[in-house]
PDB file of N, CA and C in Angstrom:
ATOM      1  N   UNK A 461     -47.636 241.300 299.935  1.00 45.00           N
ATOM      2  CA  UNK A 461     -47.703 242.390 298.991  1.00 45.00           C
ATOM      3  C   UNK A 461     -48.408 241.895 297.743  1.00 45.00           C
ATOM      4  N   UNK A 462     -49.450 242.584 297.333  1.00 48.00           N
ATOM      5  CA  UNK A 462     -50.188 242.214 296.125  1.00 48.00           C
ATOM      6  C   UNK A 462     -49.463 242.749 294.904  1.00 48.00           C
ATOM      7  N   UNK A 463     -49.671 242.051 293.769  1.00 52.00           N
ATOM      8  CA  UNK A 463     -48.955 242.443 292.553  1.00 52.00           C
ATOM      9  C   UNK A 463     -49.324 243.846 292.116  1.00 52.00           C
ATOM     10  N   UNK A 464     -48.344 244.585 291.714  1.00 54.00           N
ATOM     11  CA  UNK A 464     -48.524 245.952 291.262  1.00 54.00           C
ATOM     12  C   UNK A 464     -47.182 246.535 290.889  1.00 54.00           C
ATOM     13  N   UNK A 465     -47.142 247.824 290.723  1.00 60.00           N
ATOM     14  CA  UNK A 465     -45.881 248.465 290.351  1.00 60.00           C
ATOM     15  C   UNK A 465     -45.470 249.507 291.382  1.00 60.00           C
ATOM     16  N   UNK A 466     -45.966 249.366 292.563  1.00 66.00           N
ATOM     17  CA  UNK A 466     -45.610 250.291 293.622  1.00 66.00           C
ATOM     18  C   UNK A 466     -44.360 249.844 294.346  1.00 66.00           C
ATOM     19  N   UNK A 467     -44.045 250.575 295.384  1.00 71.00           N
ATOM     20  CA  UNK A 467     -42.864 250.296 296.194  1.00 71.00           C
ATOM     21  C   UNK A 467     -43.300 250.288 297.652  1.00 71.00           C
ATOM     22  N   UNK A 468     -42.728 249.389 298.429  1.00 75.00           N
ATOM     23  CA  UNK A 468     -43.031 249.375 299.856  1.00 75.00           C
ATOM     24  C   UNK A 468     -41.743 249.149 300.637  1.00 75.00           C
ATOM     25  N   UNK A 469     -41.805 249.453 301.917  1.00 81.00           N
ATOM     26  CA  UNK A 469     -40.707 249.153 302.835  1.00 81.00           C
ATOM     27  C   UNK A 469     -41.311 248.438 304.035  1.00 81.00           C
ATOM     28  N   UNK A 470     -40.625 247.414 304.520  1.00 85.00           N
ATOM     29  CA  UNK A 470     -41.059 246.692 305.710  1.00 85.00           C
ATOM     30  C   UNK A 470     -39.855 246.511 306.620  1.00 85.00           C
ATOM     31  N   UNK A 471     -40.117 246.554 307.918  1.00 91.00           N
ATOM     32  CA  UNK A 471     -39.043 246.378 308.878  1.00 91.00           C
ATOM     33  C   UNK A 471     -39.477 246.833 310.251  1.00 91.00           C
ATOM     34  N   UNK A 472     -38.528 247.369 311.006  1.00 94.00           N
ATOM     35  CA  UNK A 472     -38.799 247.879 312.346  1.00 94.00           C
ATOM     36  C   UNK A 472     -38.102 249.223 312.522  1.00 94.00           C
ATOM     37  N   UNK A 473     -38.605 250.005 313.489  1.00 93.00           N
ATOM     38  CA  UNK A 473     -38.024 251.326 313.748  1.00 93.00           C
ATOM     39  C   UNK A 473     -38.079 251.634 315.239  1.00 93.00           C
ATOM     40  N   UNK A 474     -37.111 252.412 315.691  1.00 94.00           N
ATOM     41  CA  UNK A 474     -37.131 252.901 317.074  1.00 94.00           C
ATOM     42  C   UNK A 474     -38.357 253.782 317.290  1.00 94.00           C
ATOM     43  N   UNK A 475     -38.821 253.831 318.515  1.00 94.00           N
ATOM     44  CA  UNK A 475     -39.986 254.640 318.851  1.00 94.00           C
ATOM     45  C   UNK A 475     -39.766 256.116 318.533  1.00 94.00           C
ATOM     46  N   UNK A 476     -38.538 256.595 318.627  1.00 93.00           N
ATOM     47  CA  UNK A 476     -38.252 258.017 318.414  1.00 93.00           C
ATOM     48  C   UNK A 476     -38.266 258.435 316.943  1.00 93.00           C
ATOM     49  N   UNK A 477     -38.349 257.479 316.009  1.00 89.00           N
ATOM     50  CA  UNK A 477     -38.359 257.810 314.579  1.00 89.00           C
ATOM     51  C   UNK A 477     -39.673 258.497 314.222  1.00 89.00           C
ATOM     52  N   UNK A 478     -39.588 259.586 313.468  1.00 84.00           N
ATOM     53  CA  UNK A 478     -40.782 260.315 313.034  1.00 84.00           C
ATOM     54  C   UNK A 478     -41.676 259.403 312.204  1.00 84.00           C
ATOM     55  N   UNK A 479     -42.967 259.476 312.422  1.00 78.00           N
ATOM     56  CA  UNK A 479     -43.925 258.656 311.686  1.00 78.00           C
ATOM     57  C   UNK A 479     -44.545 259.413 310.522  1.00 78.00           C
ATOM     58  N   UNK A 480     -44.093 260.621 310.280  1.00 79.00           N
ATOM     59  CA  UNK A 480     -44.650 261.423 309.188  1.00 79.00           C
ATOM     60  C   UNK A 480     -43.530 261.885 308.278  1.00 79.00           C
ATOM     61  N   UNK A 481     -43.853 262.003 306.989  1.00 77.00           N
ATOM     62  CA  UNK A 481     -42.870 262.498 306.038  1.00 77.00           C
ATOM     63  C   UNK A 481     -41.872 261.436 305.628  1.00 77.00           C
ATOM     64  N   UNK A 482     -40.840 261.869 304.949  1.00 78.00           N
ATOM     65  CA  UNK A 482     -39.806 260.993 304.414  1.00 78.00           C
ATOM     66  C   UNK A 482     -38.878 260.534 305.528  1.00 78.00           C
ATOM     67  N   UNK A 483     -38.579 259.246 305.567  1.00 78.00           N
ATOM     68  CA  UNK A 483     -37.615 258.738 306.544  1.00 78.00           C
ATOM     69  C   UNK A 483     -36.506 257.996 305.800  1.00 78.00           C
ATOM     70  N   UNK A 484     -35.349 258.007 306.381  1.00 80.00           N
ATOM     71  CA  UNK A 484     -34.208 257.311 305.807  1.00 80.00           C
ATOM     72  C   UNK A 484     -34.208 255.874 306.316  1.00 80.00           C
ATOM     73  N   UNK A 485     -34.098 254.921 305.405  1.00 80.00           N
ATOM     74  CA  UNK A 485     -34.142 253.511 305.779  1.00 80.00           C
ATOM     75  C   UNK A 485     -32.746 253.007 306.118  1.00 80.00           C
ATOM     76  N   UNK A 486     -32.245 253.418 307.281  1.00 84.00           N
ATOM     77  CA  UNK A 486     -30.941 252.908 307.699  1.00 84.00           C
ATOM     78  C   UNK A 486     -30.841 252.884 309.219  1.00 84.00           C
ATOM     79  N   UNK A 487     -30.045 251.957 309.753  1.00 87.00           N
ATOM     80  CA  UNK A 487     -29.922 251.816 311.201  1.00 87.00           C
ATOM     81  C   UNK A 487     -29.421 253.072 311.910  1.00 87.00           C
ATOM     82  N   UNK A 488     -28.601 253.880 311.236  1.00 86.00           N
ATOM     83  CA  UNK A 488     -28.111 255.103 311.864  1.00 86.00           C
ATOM     84  C   UNK A 488     -29.261 256.048 312.210  1.00 86.00           C
ATOM     85  N   UNK A 489     -30.356 255.942 311.488  1.00 87.00           N
ATOM     86  CA  UNK A 489     -31.544 256.760 311.750  1.00 87.00           C
ATOM     87  C   UNK A 489     -32.575 256.003 312.588  1.00 87.00           C
ATOM     88  N   UNK A 490     -32.234 254.803 313.049  1.00 91.00           N
ATOM     89  CA  UNK A 490     -33.140 254.022 313.884  1.00 91.00           C
ATOM     90  C   UNK A 490     -34.134 253.188 313.102  1.00 91.00           C
ATOM     91  N   UNK A 491     -33.806 252.864 311.841  1.00 90.00           N
ATOM     92  CA  UNK A 491     -34.704 252.074 310.996  1.00 90.00           C
ATOM     93  C   UNK A 491     -33.940 250.880 310.426  1.00 90.00           C
ATOM     94  N   UNK A 492     -34.503 249.694 310.596  1.00 91.00           N
ATOM     95  CA  UNK A 492     -33.960 248.465 310.029  1.00 91.00           C
ATOM     96  C   UNK A 492     -35.025 247.932 309.082  1.00 91.00           C
ATOM     97  N   UNK A 493     -34.845 248.141 307.786  1.00 87.00           N
ATOM     98  CA  UNK A 493     -35.895 247.794 306.827  1.00 87.00           C
ATOM     99  C   UNK A 493     -35.311 247.445 305.468  1.00 87.00           C
ATOM    100  N   UNK A 494     -36.140 246.801 304.657  1.00 83.00           N
ATOM    101  CA  UNK A 494     -35.829 246.580 303.245  1.00 83.00           C
ATOM    102  C   UNK A 494     -36.929 247.237 302.429  1.00 83.00           C
ATOM    103  N   UNK A 495     -36.560 247.698 301.251  1.00 78.00           N
ATOM    104  CA  UNK A 495     -37.506 248.334 300.338  1.00 78.00           C
ATOM    105  C   UNK A 495     -37.704 247.382 299.168  1.00 78.00           C
ATOM    106  N   UNK A 496     -38.947 247.204 298.736  1.00 73.00           N
ATOM    107  CA  UNK A 496     -39.201 246.227 297.686  1.00 73.00           C
ATOM    108  C   UNK A 496     -40.293 246.681 296.725  1.00 73.00           C
ATOM    109  N   UNK A 497     -40.307 246.017 295.562  1.00 67.00           N
ATOM    110  CA  UNK A 497     -41.315 246.256 294.537  1.00 67.00           C
ATOM    111  C   UNK A 497     -41.621 244.924 293.888  1.00 67.00           C
ATOM    112  N   UNK A 498     -42.848 244.758 293.429  1.00 62.00           N
ATOM    113  CA  UNK A 498     -43.216 243.497 292.814  1.00 62.00           C
ATOM    114  C   UNK A 498     -43.710 243.706 291.394  1.00 62.00           C
ATOM    115  N   UNK A 499     -43.185 242.906 290.497  1.00 56.00           N
ATOM    116  CA  UNK A 499     -43.617 242.927 289.104  1.00 56.00           C
ATOM    117  C   UNK A 499     -43.701 241.484 288.627  1.00 56.00           C
ATOM    118  N   UNK A 500     -44.868 241.063 288.229  1.00 48.00           N
ATOM    119  CA  UNK A 500     -45.072 239.733 287.638  1.00 48.00           C
ATOM    120  C   UNK A 500     -44.492 238.595 288.467  1.00 48.00           C
ATOM    121  N   UNK A 501     -44.967 238.418 289.636  1.00 46.00           N
ATOM    122  CA  UNK A 501     -44.640 237.315 290.540  1.00 46.00           C
ATOM    123  C   UNK A 501     -43.206 237.303 291.066  1.00 46.00           C
ATOM    124  N   UNK A 502     -42.418 238.333 290.778  1.00 44.00           N
ATOM    125  CA  UNK A 502     -41.089 238.455 291.376  1.00 44.00           C
ATOM    126  C   UNK A 502     -41.118 239.601 292.371  1.00 44.00           C
ATOM    127  N   UNK A 503     -40.575 239.367 293.526  1.00 52.00           N
ATOM    128  CA  UNK A 503     -40.418 240.428 294.512  1.00 52.00           C
ATOM    129  C   UNK A 503     -38.977 240.906 294.414  1.00 52.00           C
ATOM    130  N   UNK A 504     -38.793 242.179 294.138  1.00 50.00           N
ATOM    131  CA  UNK A 504     -37.456 242.749 294.014  1.00 50.00           C
ATOM    132  C   UNK A 504     -37.139 243.550 295.267  1.00 50.00           C
ATOM    133  N   UNK A 505     -36.068 243.209 295.940  1.00 52.00           N
ATOM    134  CA  UNK A 505     -35.618 244.019 297.061  1.00 52.00           C
ATOM    135  C   UNK A 505     -34.754 245.116 296.481  1.00 52.00           C
ATOM    136  N   UNK A 506     -35.279 246.320 296.492  1.00 48.00           N
ATOM    137  CA  UNK A 506     -34.613 247.438 295.852  1.00 48.00           C
ATOM    138  C   UNK A 506     -33.544 248.066 296.717  1.00 48.00           C
ATOM    139  N   UNK A 507     -33.807 248.122 298.007  1.00 51.00           N
ATOM    140  CA  UNK A 507     -32.870 248.824 298.880  1.00 51.00           C
ATOM    141  C   UNK A 507     -32.633 248.000 300.131  1.00 51.00           C
ATOM    142  N   UNK A 508     -31.440 247.521 300.234  1.00 52.00           N
ATOM    143  CA  UNK A 508     -30.983 246.851 301.444  1.00 52.00           C
ATOM    144  C   UNK A 508     -29.603 247.432 301.730  1.00 52.00           C
ATOM    145  N   UNK A 509     -29.057 247.195 302.889  1.00 50.00           N
ATOM    146  CA  UNK A 509     -27.737 247.742 303.183  1.00 50.00           C
ATOM    147  C   UNK A 509     -26.703 247.345 302.129  1.00 50.00           C
ATOM    148  N   UNK A 510     -25.646 248.104 302.068  1.00 46.00           N
ATOM    149  CA  UNK A 510     -24.637 247.984 301.017  1.00 46.00           C
ATOM    150  C   UNK A 510     -23.993 246.608 300.886  1.00 46.00           C
ATOM    151  N   UNK A 511     -24.203 245.721 301.810  1.00 47.00           N
ATOM    152  CA  UNK A 511     -23.566 244.406 301.733  1.00 47.00           C
ATOM    153  C   UNK A 511     -24.209 243.490 300.688  1.00 47.00           C
ATOM    154  N   UNK A 512     -25.377 243.854 300.190  1.00 46.00           N
ATOM    155  CA  UNK A 512     -26.028 243.067 299.141  1.00 46.00           C
ATOM    156  C   UNK A 512     -26.055 243.909 297.886  1.00 46.00           C
ATOM    157  N   UNK A 513     -25.668 243.319 296.779  1.00 45.00           N
ATOM    158  CA  UNK A 513     -25.648 244.063 295.518  1.00 45.00           C
ATOM    159  C   UNK A 513     -26.817 243.657 294.647  1.00 45.00           C
ATOM    160  N   UNK A 514     -27.301 244.619 293.871  1.00 46.00           N
ATOM    161  CA  UNK A 514     -28.359 244.352 292.910  1.00 46.00           C
ATOM    162  C   UNK A 514     -29.666 243.984 293.579  1.00 46.00           C
ATOM    163  N   UNK A 515     -30.740 243.948 292.807  1.00 49.00           N
ATOM    164  CA  UNK A 515     -32.009 243.550 293.407  1.00 49.00           C
ATOM    165  C   UNK A 515     -32.008 242.058 293.709  1.00 49.00           C
ATOM    166  N   UNK A 516     -32.477 241.696 294.875  1.00 53.00           N
ATOM    167  CA  UNK A 516     -32.628 240.302 295.267  1.00 53.00           C
ATOM    168  C   UNK A 516     -34.032 239.883 294.860  1.00 53.00           C
ATOM    169  N   UNK A 517     -34.169 238.753 294.188  1.00 55.00           N
ATOM    170  CA  UNK A 517     -35.485 238.335 293.729  1.00 55.00           C
ATOM    171  C   UNK A 517     -35.971 237.136 294.532  1.00 55.00           C
ATOM    172  N   UNK A 518     -37.246 237.169 294.888  1.00 54.00           N
ATOM    173  CA  UNK A 518     -37.873 236.069 295.603  1.00 54.00           C
ATOM    174  C   UNK A 518     -39.049 235.602 294.760  1.00 54.00           C
ATOM    175  N   UNK A 519     -39.055 234.335 294.383  1.00 53.00           N
ATOM    176  CA  UNK A 519     -40.194 233.813 293.651  1.00 53.00           C
ATOM    177  C   UNK A 519     -41.089 233.079 294.642  1.00 53.00           C
ATOM    178  N   UNK A 520     -42.380 233.167 294.437  1.00 47.00           N
ATOM    179  CA  UNK A 520     -43.274 232.398 295.280  1.00 47.00           C
ATOM    180  C   UNK A 520     -44.333 233.245 295.943  1.00 47.00           C
ATOM    181  N   UNK A 521     -44.513 233.039 297.236  1.00 44.00           N
ATOM    182  CA  UNK A 521     -45.666 233.647 297.911  1.00 44.00           C
ATOM    183  C   UNK A 521     -45.575 235.156 298.090  1.00 44.00           C
ATOM    184  N   UNK A 522     -44.446 235.738 297.806  1.00 68.00           N
ATOM    185  CA  UNK A 522     -44.282 237.187 297.894  1.00 68.00           C
ATOM    186  C   UNK A 522     -44.562 237.710 299.305  1.00 68.00           C
ATOM    187  N   UNK A 523     -44.059 236.992 300.271  1.00 78.00           N
ATOM    188  CA  UNK A 523     -44.217 237.419 301.657  1.00 78.00           C
ATOM    189  C   UNK A 523     -42.848 237.481 302.316  1.00 78.00           C
ATOM    190  N   UNK A 524     -42.663 238.503 303.124  1.00 83.00           N
ATOM    191  CA  UNK A 524     -41.410 238.672 303.859  1.00 83.00           C
ATOM    192  C   UNK A 524     -41.709 238.550 305.344  1.00 83.00           C
ATOM    193  N   UNK A 525     -40.925 237.728 306.030  1.00 89.00           N
ATOM    194  CA  UNK A 525     -41.044 237.608 307.484  1.00 89.00           C
ATOM    195  C   UNK A 525     -39.939 238.455 308.098  1.00 89.00           C
ATOM    196  N   UNK A 526     -40.328 239.299 309.037  1.00 92.00           N
ATOM    197  CA  UNK A 526     -39.381 240.156 309.747  1.00 92.00           C
ATOM    198  C   UNK A 526     -39.153 239.537 311.124  1.00 92.00           C
ATOM    199  N   UNK A 527     -37.899 239.302 311.467  1.00 95.00           N
ATOM    200  CA  UNK A 527     -37.530 238.687 312.732  1.00 95.00           C
ATOM    201  C   UNK A 527     -36.770 239.707 313.569  1.00 95.00           C
ATOM    202  N   UNK A 528     -37.186 239.857 314.838  1.00 96.00           N
ATOM    203  CA  UNK A 528     -36.521 240.776 315.761  1.00 96.00           C
ATOM    204  C   UNK A 528     -36.188 240.041 317.048  1.00 96.00           C
ATOM    205  N   UNK A 529     -34.926 240.085 317.453  1.00 96.00           N
ATOM    206  CA  UNK A 529     -34.498 239.607 318.762  1.00 96.00           C
ATOM    207  C   UNK A 529     -33.917 240.822 319.472  1.00 96.00           C
ATOM    208  N   UNK A 530     -34.718 241.442 320.322  1.00 96.00           N
ATOM    209  CA  UNK A 530     -34.337 242.703 320.958  1.00 96.00           C
ATOM    210  C   UNK A 530     -33.072 242.545 321.798  1.00 96.00           C
ATOM    211  N   UNK A 531     -33.040 241.500 322.631  1.00 95.00           N
ATOM    212  CA  UNK A 531     -31.892 241.321 323.524  1.00 95.00           C
ATOM    213  C   UNK A 531     -30.587 241.115 322.757  1.00 95.00           C
ATOM    214  N   UNK A 532     -30.636 240.402 321.655  1.00 95.00           N
ATOM    215  CA  UNK A 532     -29.443 240.141 320.850  1.00 95.00           C
ATOM    216  C   UNK A 532     -29.159 241.249 319.840  1.00 95.00           C
ATOM    217  N   UNK A 533     -30.100 242.198 319.687  1.00 95.00           N
ATOM    218  CA  UNK A 533     -29.917 243.285 318.730  1.00 95.00           C
ATOM    219  C   UNK A 533     -29.970 242.816 317.286  1.00 95.00           C
ATOM    220  N   UNK A 534     -30.776 241.793 317.027  1.00 95.00           N
ATOM    221  CA  UNK A 534     -30.810 241.204 315.691  1.00 95.00           C
ATOM    222  C   UNK A 534     -32.119 241.511 314.967  1.00 95.00           C
ATOM    223  N   UNK A 535     -31.989 241.943 313.709  1.00 94.00           N
ATOM    224  CA  UNK A 535     -33.126 242.126 312.807  1.00 94.00           C
ATOM    225  C   UNK A 535     -32.787 241.369 311.533  1.00 94.00           C
ATOM    226  N   UNK A 536     -33.684 240.465 311.128  1.00 92.00           N
ATOM    227  CA  UNK A 536     -33.442 239.646 309.941  1.00 92.00           C
ATOM    228  C   UNK A 536     -34.721 239.538 309.125  1.00 92.00           C
ATOM    229  N   UNK A 537     -34.534 239.256 307.838  1.00 87.00           N
ATOM    230  CA  UNK A 537     -35.655 239.139 306.910  1.00 87.00           C
ATOM    231  C   UNK A 537     -35.566 237.788 306.214  1.00 87.00           C
ATOM    232  N   UNK A 538     -36.724 237.128 306.077  1.00 85.00           N
ATOM    233  CA  UNK A 538     -36.792 235.800 305.479  1.00 85.00           C
ATOM    234  C   UNK A 538     -37.910 235.745 304.451  1.00 85.00           C
ATOM    235  N   UNK A 539     -37.758 234.856 303.454  1.00 81.00           N
ATOM    236  CA  UNK A 539     -38.860 234.527 302.556  1.00 81.00           C
ATOM    237  C   UNK A 539     -39.837 233.720 303.405  1.00 81.00           C
ATOM    238  N   UNK A 540     -41.028 234.244 303.643  1.00 82.00           N
ATOM    239  CA  UNK A 540     -41.983 233.583 304.529  1.00 82.00           C
ATOM    240  C   UNK A 540     -42.488 232.266 303.949  1.00 82.00           C
ATOM    241  N   UNK A 541     -42.413 232.100 302.652  1.00 80.00           N
ATOM    242  CA  UNK A 541     -42.876 230.864 302.030  1.00 80.00           C
ATOM    243  C   UNK A 541     -41.897 229.721 302.178  1.00 80.00           C
ATOM    244  N   UNK A 542     -40.620 230.007 302.031  1.00 81.00           N
ATOM    245  CA  UNK A 542     -39.601 228.953 302.058  1.00 81.00           C
ATOM    246  C   UNK A 542     -38.766 228.952 303.331  1.00 81.00           C
ATOM    247  N   UNK A 543     -38.776 230.064 304.053  1.00 85.00           N
ATOM    248  CA  UNK A 543     -37.919 230.193 305.225  1.00 85.00           C
ATOM    249  C   UNK A 543     -36.494 230.581 304.887  1.00 85.00           C
ATOM    250  N   UNK A 544     -36.201 230.760 303.606  1.00 81.00           N
ATOM    251  CA  UNK A 544     -34.850 231.130 303.191  1.00 81.00           C
ATOM    252  C   UNK A 544     -34.488 232.527 303.690  1.00 81.00           C
ATOM    253  N   UNK A 545     -33.268 232.701 304.191  1.00 83.00           N
ATOM    254  CA  UNK A 545     -32.853 234.031 304.643  1.00 83.00           C
ATOM    255  C   UNK A 545     -32.679 234.983 303.464  1.00 83.00           C
ATOM    256  N   UNK A 546     -33.066 236.229 303.681  1.00 80.00           N
ATOM    257  CA  UNK A 546     -32.885 237.282 302.682  1.00 80.00           C
ATOM    258  C   UNK A 546     -31.748 238.196 303.113  1.00 80.00           C
ATOM    259  N   UNK A 547     -31.840 238.687 304.343  1.00 82.00           N
ATOM    260  CA  UNK A 547     -30.811 239.593 304.841  1.00 82.00           C
ATOM    261  C   UNK A 547     -30.878 239.652 306.357  1.00 82.00           C
ATOM    262  N   UNK A 548     -29.714 239.742 307.005  1.00 87.00           N
ATOM    263  CA  UNK A 548     -29.624 239.948 308.447  1.00 87.00           C
ATOM    264  C   UNK A 548     -28.720 241.145 308.691  1.00 87.00           C
ATOM    265  N   UNK A 549     -29.234 242.108 309.447  1.00 89.00           N
ATOM    266  CA  UNK A 549     -28.413 243.264 309.806  1.00 89.00           C
ATOM    267  C   UNK A 549     -27.353 242.846 310.815  1.00 89.00           C
ATOM    268  N   UNK A 550     -26.221 243.530 310.849  1.00 89.00           N
ATOM    269  CA  UNK A 550     -25.244 243.290 311.912  1.00 89.00           C
ATOM    270  C   UNK A 550     -25.898 243.604 313.262  1.00 89.00           C
ATOM    271  N   UNK A 551     -25.411 242.996 314.346  1.00 92.00           N
ATOM    272  CA  UNK A 551     -26.001 243.277 315.660  1.00 92.00           C
ATOM    273  C   UNK A 551     -26.076 244.779 315.929  1.00 92.00           C
ATOM    274  N   UNK A 552     -27.205 245.183 316.502  1.00 90.00           N
ATOM    275  CA  UNK A 552     -27.464 246.602 316.739  1.00 90.00           C
ATOM    276  C   UNK A 552     -27.757 246.852 318.206  1.00 90.00           C
ATOM    277  N   UNK A 553     -27.636 248.096 318.602  1.00 89.00           N
ATOM    278  CA  UNK A 553     -28.085 248.530 319.915  1.00 89.00           C
ATOM    279  C   UNK A 553     -29.339 249.364 319.707  1.00 89.00           C
ATOM    280  N   UNK A 554     -30.397 248.985 320.379  1.00 90.00           N
ATOM    281  CA  UNK A 554     -31.646 249.731 320.252  1.00 90.00           C
ATOM    282  C   UNK A 554     -31.733 250.849 321.289  1.00 90.00           C
ATOM    283  N   UNK A 555     -30.660 251.063 322.012  1.00 86.00           N
ATOM    284  CA  UNK A 555     -30.517 252.166 322.965  1.00 86.00           C
ATOM    285  C   UNK A 555     -31.645 252.203 323.994  1.00 86.00           C
ATOM    286  N   UNK A 556     -32.158 251.048 324.369  1.00 92.00           N
ATOM    287  CA  UNK A 556     -33.207 250.987 325.377  1.00 92.00           C
ATOM    288  C   UNK A 556     -34.571 251.456 324.904  1.00 92.00           C
ATOM    289  N   UNK A 557     -34.691 251.820 323.640  1.00 95.00           N
ATOM    290  CA  UNK A 557     -35.972 252.301 323.106  1.00 95.00           C
ATOM    291  C   UNK A 557     -36.870 251.141 322.702  1.00 95.00           C
ATOM    292  N   UNK A 558     -38.161 251.421 322.706  1.00 96.00           N
ATOM    293  CA  UNK A 558     -39.107 250.460 322.160  1.00 96.00           C
ATOM    294  C   UNK A 558     -38.915 250.400 320.650  1.00 96.00           C
ATOM    295  N   UNK A 559     -39.196 249.230 320.098  1.00 96.00           N
ATOM    296  CA  UNK A 559     -39.104 249.023 318.652  1.00 96.00           C
ATOM    297  C   UNK A 559     -40.511 248.730 318.139  1.00 96.00           C
ATOM    298  N   UNK A 560     -40.854 249.365 317.024  1.00 94.00           N
ATOM    299  CA  UNK A 560     -42.189 249.198 316.437  1.00 94.00           C
ATOM    300  C   UNK A 560     -42.074 248.703 315.001  1.00 94.00           C
ATOM    301  N   UNK A 561     -43.118 248.001 314.512  1.00 92.00           N
ATOM    302  CA  UNK A 561     -43.125 247.610 313.096  1.00 92.00           C
ATOM    303  C   UNK A 561     -43.129 248.849 312.217  1.00 92.00           C
ATOM    304  N   UNK A 562     -42.536 248.720 311.045  1.00 88.00           N
ATOM    305  CA  UNK A 562     -42.528 249.812 310.082  1.00 88.00           C
ATOM    306  C   UNK A 562     -43.059 249.274 308.755  1.00 88.00           C
ATOM    307  N   UNK A 563     -44.075 249.949 308.221  1.00 83.00           N
ATOM    308  CA  UNK A 563     -44.638 249.622 306.914  1.00 83.00           C
ATOM    309  C   UNK A 563     -44.802 250.922 306.157  1.00 83.00           C
ATOM    310  N   UNK A 564     -44.380 250.937 304.926  1.00 77.00           N
ATOM    311  CA  UNK A 564     -44.527 252.123 304.096  1.00 77.00           C
ATOM    312  C   UNK A 564     -44.894 251.662 302.694  1.00 77.00           C
ATOM    313  N   UNK A 565     -45.914 252.283 302.103  1.00 73.00           N
ATOM    314  CA  UNK A 565     -46.348 251.906 300.753  1.00 73.00           C
ATOM    315  C   UNK A 565     -46.457 253.150 299.886  1.00 73.00           C
ATOM    316  N   UNK A 566     -45.994 253.031 298.645  1.00 70.00           N
ATOM    317  CA  UNK A 566     -46.044 254.131 297.687  1.00 70.00           C
ATOM    318  C   UNK A 566     -46.719 253.616 296.422  1.00 70.00           C
ATOM    319  N   UNK A 567     -47.573 254.439 295.850  1.00 66.00           N
ATOM    320  CA  UNK A 567     -48.306 254.117 294.624  1.00 66.00           C
ATOM    321  C   UNK A 567     -49.273 252.964 294.861  1.00 66.00           C
ATOM    322  N   UNK A 568     -49.408 252.075 293.900  1.00 63.00           N
ATOM    323  CA  UNK A 568     -50.417 251.016 293.962  1.00 63.00           C
ATOM    324  C   UNK A 568     -49.873 249.772 294.649  1.00 63.00           C
ATOM    325  N   UNK A 569     -49.781 249.844 295.957  1.00 59.00           N
ATOM    326  CA  UNK A 569     -49.286 248.713 296.733  1.00 59.00           C
ATOM    327  C   UNK A 569     -50.315 248.386 297.797  1.00 59.00           C
ATOM    328  N   UNK A 570     -50.614 247.111 297.941  1.00 60.00           N
ATOM    329  CA  UNK A 570     -51.496 246.665 299.005  1.00 60.00           C
ATOM    330  C   UNK A 570     -50.707 245.715 299.887  1.00 60.00           C
ATOM    331  N   UNK A 571     -50.508 246.101 301.131  1.00 61.00           N
ATOM    332  CA  UNK A 571     -49.787 245.269 302.083  1.00 61.00           C
ATOM    333  C   UNK A 571     -50.783 244.524 302.948  1.00 61.00           C
ATOM    334  N   UNK A 572     -50.485 243.275 303.248  1.00 63.00           N
ATOM    335  CA  UNK A 572     -51.317 242.463 304.120  1.00 63.00           C
ATOM    336  C   UNK A 572     -50.437 241.937 305.241  1.00 63.00           C
ATOM    337  N   UNK A 573     -50.874 242.098 306.477  1.00 63.00           N
ATOM    338  CA  UNK A 573     -50.135 241.571 307.620  1.00 63.00           C
ATOM    339  C   UNK A 573     -50.558 240.135 307.855  1.00 63.00           C
ATOM    340  N   UNK A 574     -49.595 239.249 308.027  1.00 66.00           N
ATOM    341  CA  UNK A 574     -49.859 237.836 308.277  1.00 66.00           C
ATOM    342  C   UNK A 574     -49.223 237.457 309.603  1.00 66.00           C
ATOM    343  N   UNK A 575     -49.803 236.473 310.250  1.00 65.00           N
ATOM    344  CA  UNK A 575     -49.202 236.020 311.510  1.00 65.00           C
ATOM    345  C   UNK A 575     -48.441 234.743 311.304  1.00 65.00           C
TER     346      UNK A 575
END
């Protein structure tokens, strides 16, 4: 994510999730994601499940790695620069559906996919 004042969401979603319009970022709706914004070299995680309070800040490369283990039902997020864990969702059932990457950007946000 390049520096700016926009907001983005990254994660994964079930194939049945609508790809148009507003979507709810929660597992009950088939979305496992975090919402973030960057201001002056800090990445703020604005919206994560209720188990984390306040914005989580990541200093450094401003990259998030999304980890998916379909068989184990695990979705986790890591600081891609340090490998430090950010958040892991409780085990989920994907109900046999395909899972796809989810990226959403609002305002002046530039997302770059890295391998």
